[in-house]
GROMACS .gro file of C-alpha atoms in nm:
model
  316
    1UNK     CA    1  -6.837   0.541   1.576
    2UNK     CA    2  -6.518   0.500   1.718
    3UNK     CA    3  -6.547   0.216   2.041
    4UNK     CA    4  -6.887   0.186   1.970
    5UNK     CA    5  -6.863  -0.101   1.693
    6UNK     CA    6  -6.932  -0.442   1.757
    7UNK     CA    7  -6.656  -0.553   1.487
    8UNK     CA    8  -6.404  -0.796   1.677
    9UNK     CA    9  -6.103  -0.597   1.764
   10UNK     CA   10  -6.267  -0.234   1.745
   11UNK     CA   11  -6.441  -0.248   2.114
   12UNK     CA   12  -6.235  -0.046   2.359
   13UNK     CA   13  -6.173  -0.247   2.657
   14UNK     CA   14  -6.350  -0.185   2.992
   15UNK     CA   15  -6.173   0.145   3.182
   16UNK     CA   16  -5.929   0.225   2.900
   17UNK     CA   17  -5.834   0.592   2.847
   18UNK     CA   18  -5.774   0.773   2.566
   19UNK     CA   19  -5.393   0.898   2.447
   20UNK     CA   20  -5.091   0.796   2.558
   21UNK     CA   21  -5.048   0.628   2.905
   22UNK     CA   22  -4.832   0.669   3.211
   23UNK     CA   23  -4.509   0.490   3.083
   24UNK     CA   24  -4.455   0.280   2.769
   25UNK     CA   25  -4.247   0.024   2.883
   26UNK     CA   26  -3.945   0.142   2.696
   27UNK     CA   27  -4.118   0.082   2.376
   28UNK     CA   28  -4.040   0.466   2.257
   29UNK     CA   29  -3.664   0.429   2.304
   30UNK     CA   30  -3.650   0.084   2.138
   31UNK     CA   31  -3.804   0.269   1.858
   32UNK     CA   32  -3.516   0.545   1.852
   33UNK     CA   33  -3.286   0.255   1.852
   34UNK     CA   34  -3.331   0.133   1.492
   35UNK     CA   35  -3.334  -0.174   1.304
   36UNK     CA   36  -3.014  -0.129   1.123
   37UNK     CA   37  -2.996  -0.097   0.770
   38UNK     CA   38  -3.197  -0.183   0.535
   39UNK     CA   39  -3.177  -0.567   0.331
   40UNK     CA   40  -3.100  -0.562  -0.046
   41UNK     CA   41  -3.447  -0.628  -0.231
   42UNK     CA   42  -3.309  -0.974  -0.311
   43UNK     CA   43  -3.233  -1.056   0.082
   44UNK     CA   44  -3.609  -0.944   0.207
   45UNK     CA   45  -3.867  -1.220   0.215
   46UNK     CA   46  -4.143  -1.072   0.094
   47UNK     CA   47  -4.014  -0.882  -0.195
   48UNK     CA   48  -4.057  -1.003  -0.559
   49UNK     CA   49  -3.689  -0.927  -0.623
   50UNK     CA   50  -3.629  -1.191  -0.322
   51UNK     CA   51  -3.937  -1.456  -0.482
   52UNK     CA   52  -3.781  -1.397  -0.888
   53UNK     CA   53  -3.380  -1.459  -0.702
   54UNK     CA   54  -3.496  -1.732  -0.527
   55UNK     CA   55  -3.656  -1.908  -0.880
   56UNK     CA   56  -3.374  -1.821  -1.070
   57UNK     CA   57  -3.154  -2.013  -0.813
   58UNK     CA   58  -3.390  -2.330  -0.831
   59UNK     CA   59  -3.393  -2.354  -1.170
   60UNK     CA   60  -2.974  -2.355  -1.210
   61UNK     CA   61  -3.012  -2.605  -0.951
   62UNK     CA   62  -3.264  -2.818  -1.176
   63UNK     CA   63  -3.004  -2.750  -1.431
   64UNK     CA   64  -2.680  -2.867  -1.262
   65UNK     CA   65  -2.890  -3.160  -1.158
   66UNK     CA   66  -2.984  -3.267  -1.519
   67UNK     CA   67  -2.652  -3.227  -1.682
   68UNK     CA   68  -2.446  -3.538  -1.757
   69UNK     CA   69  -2.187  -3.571  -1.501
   70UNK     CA   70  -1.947  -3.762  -1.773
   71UNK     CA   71  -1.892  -3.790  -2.148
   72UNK     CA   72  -1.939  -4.099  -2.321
   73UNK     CA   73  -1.695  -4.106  -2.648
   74UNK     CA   74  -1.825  -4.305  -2.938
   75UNK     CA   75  -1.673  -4.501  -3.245
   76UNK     CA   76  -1.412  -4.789  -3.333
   77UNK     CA   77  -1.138  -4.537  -3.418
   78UNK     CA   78  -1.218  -4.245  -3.156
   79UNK     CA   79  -1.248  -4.513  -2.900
   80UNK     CA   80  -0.924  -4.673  -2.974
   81UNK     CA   81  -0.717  -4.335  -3.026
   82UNK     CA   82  -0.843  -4.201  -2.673
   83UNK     CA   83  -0.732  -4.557  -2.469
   84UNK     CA   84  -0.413  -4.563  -2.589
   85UNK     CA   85  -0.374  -4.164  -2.589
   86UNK     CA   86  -0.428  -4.283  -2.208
   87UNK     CA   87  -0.737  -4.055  -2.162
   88UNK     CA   88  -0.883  -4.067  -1.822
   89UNK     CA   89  -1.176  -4.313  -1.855
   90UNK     CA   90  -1.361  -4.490  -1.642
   91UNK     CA   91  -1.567  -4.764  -1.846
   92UNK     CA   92  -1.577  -4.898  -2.174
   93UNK     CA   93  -1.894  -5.005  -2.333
   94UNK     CA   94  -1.913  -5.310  -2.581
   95UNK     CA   95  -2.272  -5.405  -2.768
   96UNK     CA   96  -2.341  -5.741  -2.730
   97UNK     CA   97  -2.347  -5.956  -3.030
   98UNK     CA   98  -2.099  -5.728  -3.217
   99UNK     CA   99  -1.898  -5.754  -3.470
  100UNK     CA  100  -1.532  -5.806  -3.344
  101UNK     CA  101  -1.263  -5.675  -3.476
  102UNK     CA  102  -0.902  -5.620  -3.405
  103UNK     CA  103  -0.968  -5.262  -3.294
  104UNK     CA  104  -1.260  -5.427  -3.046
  105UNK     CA  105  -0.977  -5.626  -2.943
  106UNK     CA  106  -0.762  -5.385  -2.897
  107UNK     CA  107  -0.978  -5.135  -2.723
  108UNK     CA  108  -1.083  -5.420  -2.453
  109UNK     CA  109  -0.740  -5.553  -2.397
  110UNK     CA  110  -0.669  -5.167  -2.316
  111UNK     CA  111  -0.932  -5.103  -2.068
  112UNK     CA  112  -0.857  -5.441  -1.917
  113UNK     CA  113  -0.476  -5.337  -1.870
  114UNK     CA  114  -0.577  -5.019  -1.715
  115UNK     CA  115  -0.803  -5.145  -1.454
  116UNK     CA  116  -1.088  -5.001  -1.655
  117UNK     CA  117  -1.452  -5.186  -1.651
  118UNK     CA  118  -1.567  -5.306  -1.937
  119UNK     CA  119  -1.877  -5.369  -1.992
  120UNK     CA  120  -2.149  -5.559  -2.220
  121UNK     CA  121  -2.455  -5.364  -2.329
  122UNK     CA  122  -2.702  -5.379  -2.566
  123UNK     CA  123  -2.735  -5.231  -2.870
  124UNK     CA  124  -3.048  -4.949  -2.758
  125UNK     CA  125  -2.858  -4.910  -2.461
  126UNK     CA  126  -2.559  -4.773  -2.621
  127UNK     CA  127  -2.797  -4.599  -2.844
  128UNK     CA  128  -2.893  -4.419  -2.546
  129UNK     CA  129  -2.614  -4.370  -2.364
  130UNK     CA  130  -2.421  -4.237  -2.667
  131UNK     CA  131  -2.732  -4.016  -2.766
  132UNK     CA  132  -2.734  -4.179  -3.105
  133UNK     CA  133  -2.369  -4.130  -3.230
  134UNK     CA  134  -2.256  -4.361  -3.501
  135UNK     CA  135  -2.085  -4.602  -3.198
  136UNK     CA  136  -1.974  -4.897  -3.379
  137UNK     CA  137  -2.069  -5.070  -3.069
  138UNK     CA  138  -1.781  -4.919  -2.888
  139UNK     CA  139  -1.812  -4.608  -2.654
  140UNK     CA  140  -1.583  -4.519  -2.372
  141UNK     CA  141  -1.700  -4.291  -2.058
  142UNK     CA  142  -1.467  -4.044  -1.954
  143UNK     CA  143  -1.497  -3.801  -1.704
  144UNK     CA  144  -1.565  -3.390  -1.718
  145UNK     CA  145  -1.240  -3.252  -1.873
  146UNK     CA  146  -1.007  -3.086  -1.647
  147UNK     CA  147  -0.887  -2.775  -1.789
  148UNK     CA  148  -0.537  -2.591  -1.728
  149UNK     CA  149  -0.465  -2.235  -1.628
  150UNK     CA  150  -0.352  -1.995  -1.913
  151UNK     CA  151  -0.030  -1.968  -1.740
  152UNK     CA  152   0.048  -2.325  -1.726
  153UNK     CA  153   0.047  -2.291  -2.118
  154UNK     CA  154   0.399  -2.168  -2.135
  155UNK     CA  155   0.501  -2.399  -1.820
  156UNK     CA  156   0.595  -2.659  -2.130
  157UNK     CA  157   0.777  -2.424  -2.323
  158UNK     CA  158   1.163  -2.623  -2.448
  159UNK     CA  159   1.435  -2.461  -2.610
  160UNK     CA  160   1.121  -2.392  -2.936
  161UNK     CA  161   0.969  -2.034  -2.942
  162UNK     CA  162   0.623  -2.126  -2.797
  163UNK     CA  163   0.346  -2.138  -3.009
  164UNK     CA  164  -0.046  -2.123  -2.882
  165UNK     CA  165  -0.379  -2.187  -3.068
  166UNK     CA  166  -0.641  -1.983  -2.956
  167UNK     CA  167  -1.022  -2.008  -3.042
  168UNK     CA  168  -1.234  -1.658  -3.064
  169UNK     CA  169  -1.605  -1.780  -3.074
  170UNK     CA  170  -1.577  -2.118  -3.248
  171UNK     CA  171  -1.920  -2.311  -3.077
  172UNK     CA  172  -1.882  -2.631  -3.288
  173UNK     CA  173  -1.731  -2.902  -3.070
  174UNK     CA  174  -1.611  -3.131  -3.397
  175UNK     CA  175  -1.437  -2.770  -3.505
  176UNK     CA  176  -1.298  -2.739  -3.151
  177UNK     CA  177  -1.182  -3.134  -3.143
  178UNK     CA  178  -1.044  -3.077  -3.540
  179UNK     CA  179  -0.849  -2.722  -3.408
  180UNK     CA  180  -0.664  -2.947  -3.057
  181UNK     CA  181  -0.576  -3.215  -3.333
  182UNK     CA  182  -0.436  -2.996  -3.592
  183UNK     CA  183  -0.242  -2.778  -3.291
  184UNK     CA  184  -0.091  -3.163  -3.127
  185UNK     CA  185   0.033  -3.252  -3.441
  186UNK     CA  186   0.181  -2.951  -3.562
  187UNK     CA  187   0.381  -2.890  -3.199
  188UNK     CA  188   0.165  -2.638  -3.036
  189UNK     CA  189   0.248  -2.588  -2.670
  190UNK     CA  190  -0.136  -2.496  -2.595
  191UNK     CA  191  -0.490  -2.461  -2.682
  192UNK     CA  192  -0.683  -2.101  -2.536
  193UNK     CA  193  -1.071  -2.089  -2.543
  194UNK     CA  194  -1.262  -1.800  -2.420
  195UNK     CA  195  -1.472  -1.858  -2.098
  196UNK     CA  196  -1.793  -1.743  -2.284
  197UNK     CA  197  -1.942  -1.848  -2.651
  198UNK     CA  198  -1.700  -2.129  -2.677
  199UNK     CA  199  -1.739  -2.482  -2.767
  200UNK     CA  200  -1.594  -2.703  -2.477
  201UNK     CA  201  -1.494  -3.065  -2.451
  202UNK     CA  202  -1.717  -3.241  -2.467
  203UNK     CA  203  -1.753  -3.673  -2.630
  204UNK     CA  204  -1.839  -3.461  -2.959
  205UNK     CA  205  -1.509  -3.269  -2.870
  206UNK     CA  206  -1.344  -3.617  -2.784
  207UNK     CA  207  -1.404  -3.808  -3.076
  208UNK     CA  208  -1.259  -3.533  -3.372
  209UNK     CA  209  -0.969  -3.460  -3.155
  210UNK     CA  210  -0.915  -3.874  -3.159
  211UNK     CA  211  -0.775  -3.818  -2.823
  212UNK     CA  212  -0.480  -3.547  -2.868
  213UNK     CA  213  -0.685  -3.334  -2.667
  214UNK     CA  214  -0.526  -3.555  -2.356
  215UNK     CA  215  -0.182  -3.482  -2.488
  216UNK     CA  216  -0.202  -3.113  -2.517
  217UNK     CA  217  -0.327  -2.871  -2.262
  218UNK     CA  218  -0.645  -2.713  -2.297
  219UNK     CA  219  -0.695  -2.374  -2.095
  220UNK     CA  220  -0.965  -2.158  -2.030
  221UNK     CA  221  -0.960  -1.729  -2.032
  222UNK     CA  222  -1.254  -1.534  -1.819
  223UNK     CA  223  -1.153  -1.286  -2.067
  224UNK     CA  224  -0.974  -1.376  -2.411
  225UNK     CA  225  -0.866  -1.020  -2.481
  226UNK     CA  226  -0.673  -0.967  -2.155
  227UNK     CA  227  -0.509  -1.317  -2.192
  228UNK     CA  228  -0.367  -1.242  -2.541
  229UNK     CA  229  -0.263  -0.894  -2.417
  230UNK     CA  230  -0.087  -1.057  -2.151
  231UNK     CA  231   0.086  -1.290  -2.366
  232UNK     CA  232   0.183  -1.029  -2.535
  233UNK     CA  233   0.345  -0.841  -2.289
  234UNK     CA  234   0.571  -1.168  -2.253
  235UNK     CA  235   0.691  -1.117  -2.564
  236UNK     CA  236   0.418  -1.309  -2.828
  237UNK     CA  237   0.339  -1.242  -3.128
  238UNK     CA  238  -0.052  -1.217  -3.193
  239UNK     CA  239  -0.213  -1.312  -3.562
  240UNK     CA  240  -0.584  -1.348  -3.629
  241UNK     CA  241  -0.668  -1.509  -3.915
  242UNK     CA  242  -0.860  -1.275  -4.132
  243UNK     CA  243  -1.018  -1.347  -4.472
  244UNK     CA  244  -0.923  -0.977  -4.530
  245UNK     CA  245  -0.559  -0.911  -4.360
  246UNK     CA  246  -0.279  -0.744  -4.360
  247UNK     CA  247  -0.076  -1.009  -4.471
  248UNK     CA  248  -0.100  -1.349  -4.679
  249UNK     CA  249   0.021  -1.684  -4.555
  250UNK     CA  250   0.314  -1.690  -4.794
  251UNK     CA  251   0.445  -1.371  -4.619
  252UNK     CA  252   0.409  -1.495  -4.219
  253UNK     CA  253   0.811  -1.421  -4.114
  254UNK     CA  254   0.651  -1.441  -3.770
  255UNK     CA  255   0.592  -1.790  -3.802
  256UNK     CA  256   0.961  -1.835  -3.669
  257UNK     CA  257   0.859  -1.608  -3.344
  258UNK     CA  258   0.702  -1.670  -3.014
  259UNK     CA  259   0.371  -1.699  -3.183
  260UNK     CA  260  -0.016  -1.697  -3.090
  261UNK     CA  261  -0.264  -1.793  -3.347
  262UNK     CA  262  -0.584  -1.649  -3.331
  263UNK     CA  263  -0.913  -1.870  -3.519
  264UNK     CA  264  -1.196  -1.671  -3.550
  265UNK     CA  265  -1.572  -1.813  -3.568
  266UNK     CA  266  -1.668  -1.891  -3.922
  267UNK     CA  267  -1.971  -1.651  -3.936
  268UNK     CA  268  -1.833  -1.338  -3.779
  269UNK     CA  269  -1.471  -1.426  -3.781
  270UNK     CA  270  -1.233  -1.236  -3.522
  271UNK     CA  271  -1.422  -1.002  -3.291
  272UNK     CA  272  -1.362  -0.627  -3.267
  273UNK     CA  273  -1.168  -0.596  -2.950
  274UNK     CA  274  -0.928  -0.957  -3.012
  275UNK     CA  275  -0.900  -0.825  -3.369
  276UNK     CA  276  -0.752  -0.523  -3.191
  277UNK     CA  277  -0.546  -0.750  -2.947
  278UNK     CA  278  -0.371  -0.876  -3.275
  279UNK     CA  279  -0.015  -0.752  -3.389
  280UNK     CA  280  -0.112  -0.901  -3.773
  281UNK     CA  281  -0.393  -1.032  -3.961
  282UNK     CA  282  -0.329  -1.340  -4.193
  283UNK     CA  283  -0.551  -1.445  -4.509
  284UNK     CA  284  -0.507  -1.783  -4.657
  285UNK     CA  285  -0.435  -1.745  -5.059
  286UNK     CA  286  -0.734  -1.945  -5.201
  287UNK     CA  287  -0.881  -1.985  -5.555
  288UNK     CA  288  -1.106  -1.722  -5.723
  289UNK     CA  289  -1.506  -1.824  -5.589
  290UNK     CA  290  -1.413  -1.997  -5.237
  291UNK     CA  291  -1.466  -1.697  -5.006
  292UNK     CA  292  -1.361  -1.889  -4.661
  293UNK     CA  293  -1.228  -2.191  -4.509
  294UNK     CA  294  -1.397  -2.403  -4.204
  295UNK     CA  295  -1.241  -2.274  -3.882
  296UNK     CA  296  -1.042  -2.599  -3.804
  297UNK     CA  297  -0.940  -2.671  -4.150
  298UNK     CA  298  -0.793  -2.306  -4.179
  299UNK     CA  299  -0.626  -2.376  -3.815
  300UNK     CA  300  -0.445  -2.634  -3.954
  301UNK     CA  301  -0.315  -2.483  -4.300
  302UNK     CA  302  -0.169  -2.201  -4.105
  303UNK     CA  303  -0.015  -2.441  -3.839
  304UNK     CA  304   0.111  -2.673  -4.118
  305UNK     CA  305   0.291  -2.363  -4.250
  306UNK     CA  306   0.423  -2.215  -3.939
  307UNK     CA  307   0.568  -2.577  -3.850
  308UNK     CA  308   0.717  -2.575  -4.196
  309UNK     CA  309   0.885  -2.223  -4.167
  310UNK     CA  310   1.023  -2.345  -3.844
  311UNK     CA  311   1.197  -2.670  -3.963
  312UNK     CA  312   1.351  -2.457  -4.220
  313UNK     CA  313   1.467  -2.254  -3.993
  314UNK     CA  314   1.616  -2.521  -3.791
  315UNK     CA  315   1.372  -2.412  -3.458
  316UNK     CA  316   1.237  -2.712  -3.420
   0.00000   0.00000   0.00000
């Protein structure tokens, strides 16, 4: 019964009375006054929307602490192209007891005239540090990449009809670093990648590129569609390169034009909604059997043509 049980914290104290007692210490109107509103699920303590939040956050932080803070770019030739492409870099590794040649030479001569360090290794440490590229005893560290703004792409714009590469889903880093070579040599003014399902720079990126991607500016889009809209409101043309479109190679009179080329992924090719950003779609003529080209390989057939239509046109 009720005050009667012996359990700790059921026995009514000594002269208490029943209901409510004269005043309540302004506990009632405290009560009327509200907490405010009410925390997200996510902001309360003991919520499992605040607990799963709160995981999800330590695990991007064990994340952000395990990725590599720099890029370390490996090979005679890559290593050599990126020094005197005047890269940002901020040590160059040599294996000791290597085989010296003159681009060894010339690659430590390099970092020495740049104030770079350059240092002596050994063989499985390089191994290591290069995560088992084909180094040649060479690799070179060079910092994250900083990336432009799409609007700084047309801040180099001469007296030339820009032109602008941009990548719609191409992940491989050797196709990205093959696409930023191809657009450097050919004159390109820029290089566009999607924020999302993109390749970035990385010392895979590095190496193909053999350094142009220092000379060229590489930008980055939150959203690809809206950025090639935009540059076509200021008065770009937009082609996709399309195994199936509207027009071959042989017949691009754009290539003369304020031009953006669009590369498409090799599996999928140009998404739906940039394959609706595009004024034109452009096939490559090819032999009967071959259904495709690589991504980079056709990036730099179309940009070898457009560059050739322009000469003879006396644009560039």
């Amino acid at each position: 019964m009720a005050g009667n049980s012996r359990r700790q914290g059921a026995m009514r104290k000594p002269g208490s009375k029943k209901g409510a007692v004269v005043g309540s210490g302004g506990q009632r109107r405290k009560a009327l006054e509200g907490k405010g509103p009410t925390p997200k699920a996510e902001e309360r303590p003991g919520h499992h929307a605040y607990r799963k939040a709160n995981a999800q956050t330590r695990r991007d932080q064990g994340k952000s602490k395990d990725r590599p803070t720099n890029e370390i770019v490996a090979g005679r030739n890559p290593v050599v192209e990126c020094l005197r492409a005047q890269i940002p870099a901020t040590a160059l590794y040599v294996a000791l007891g290597i085989d010296a040649d003159d681009r060894v030479a010339d690659a430590v001569r390099m970092a020495a005239d740049r104030g770079i360090s350059v240092l002596e290794v050994s063989r499985p440490e390089l191994d290591r540090l290069t995560g088992g590229a084909m180094h040649q005893g060479l690799g070179l560290q060079v910092p994250p990449f900083e990336y432009a703004h799409p609007d700084d792409l047309l801040e180099t714009v001469g007296d030339e009809p820009p032109l602008i590469v941009a990548l719609d889903g191409v992940t491989d880093p050797r196709n990205l670093g093959a696409v930023i070579r191809s657009a450097a040599a050919f004159g390109a003014n820029g290089v566009l990648l999607p924020q999302r399902r993109s390749a970035g720079i990385t010392a895979v990126a590095w190496r193909t590129s053999a350094g142009t991607a220092a000379k060229i500016p590489v930008a980055i889009a939150t959203n690809l569609t809206r950025e090639l809209r935009d540059l076509a409101s200021q008065g770009l043309m937009i082609i996709g390169l399309d195994a199936d479109g509207t027009m071959e190679l042989d017949n691009l009179t754009l290539a003369t034009s304020p031009l953006v080329v669009v590369v498409g992924s090799e599996g999928r090719g140009l998404s739906r909604l940039v394959r609706e950003a595009c004024d034109a779609t452009v096939s490559i003529p090819m032999s009967a059997g071959v259904d495709s080209l690589n991504a980079s390989v056709a990036a730099g057939v179309v940009l070898a043509e457009v560059a050739r239509r322009r000469r003879a046109a006396g644009r560039v």
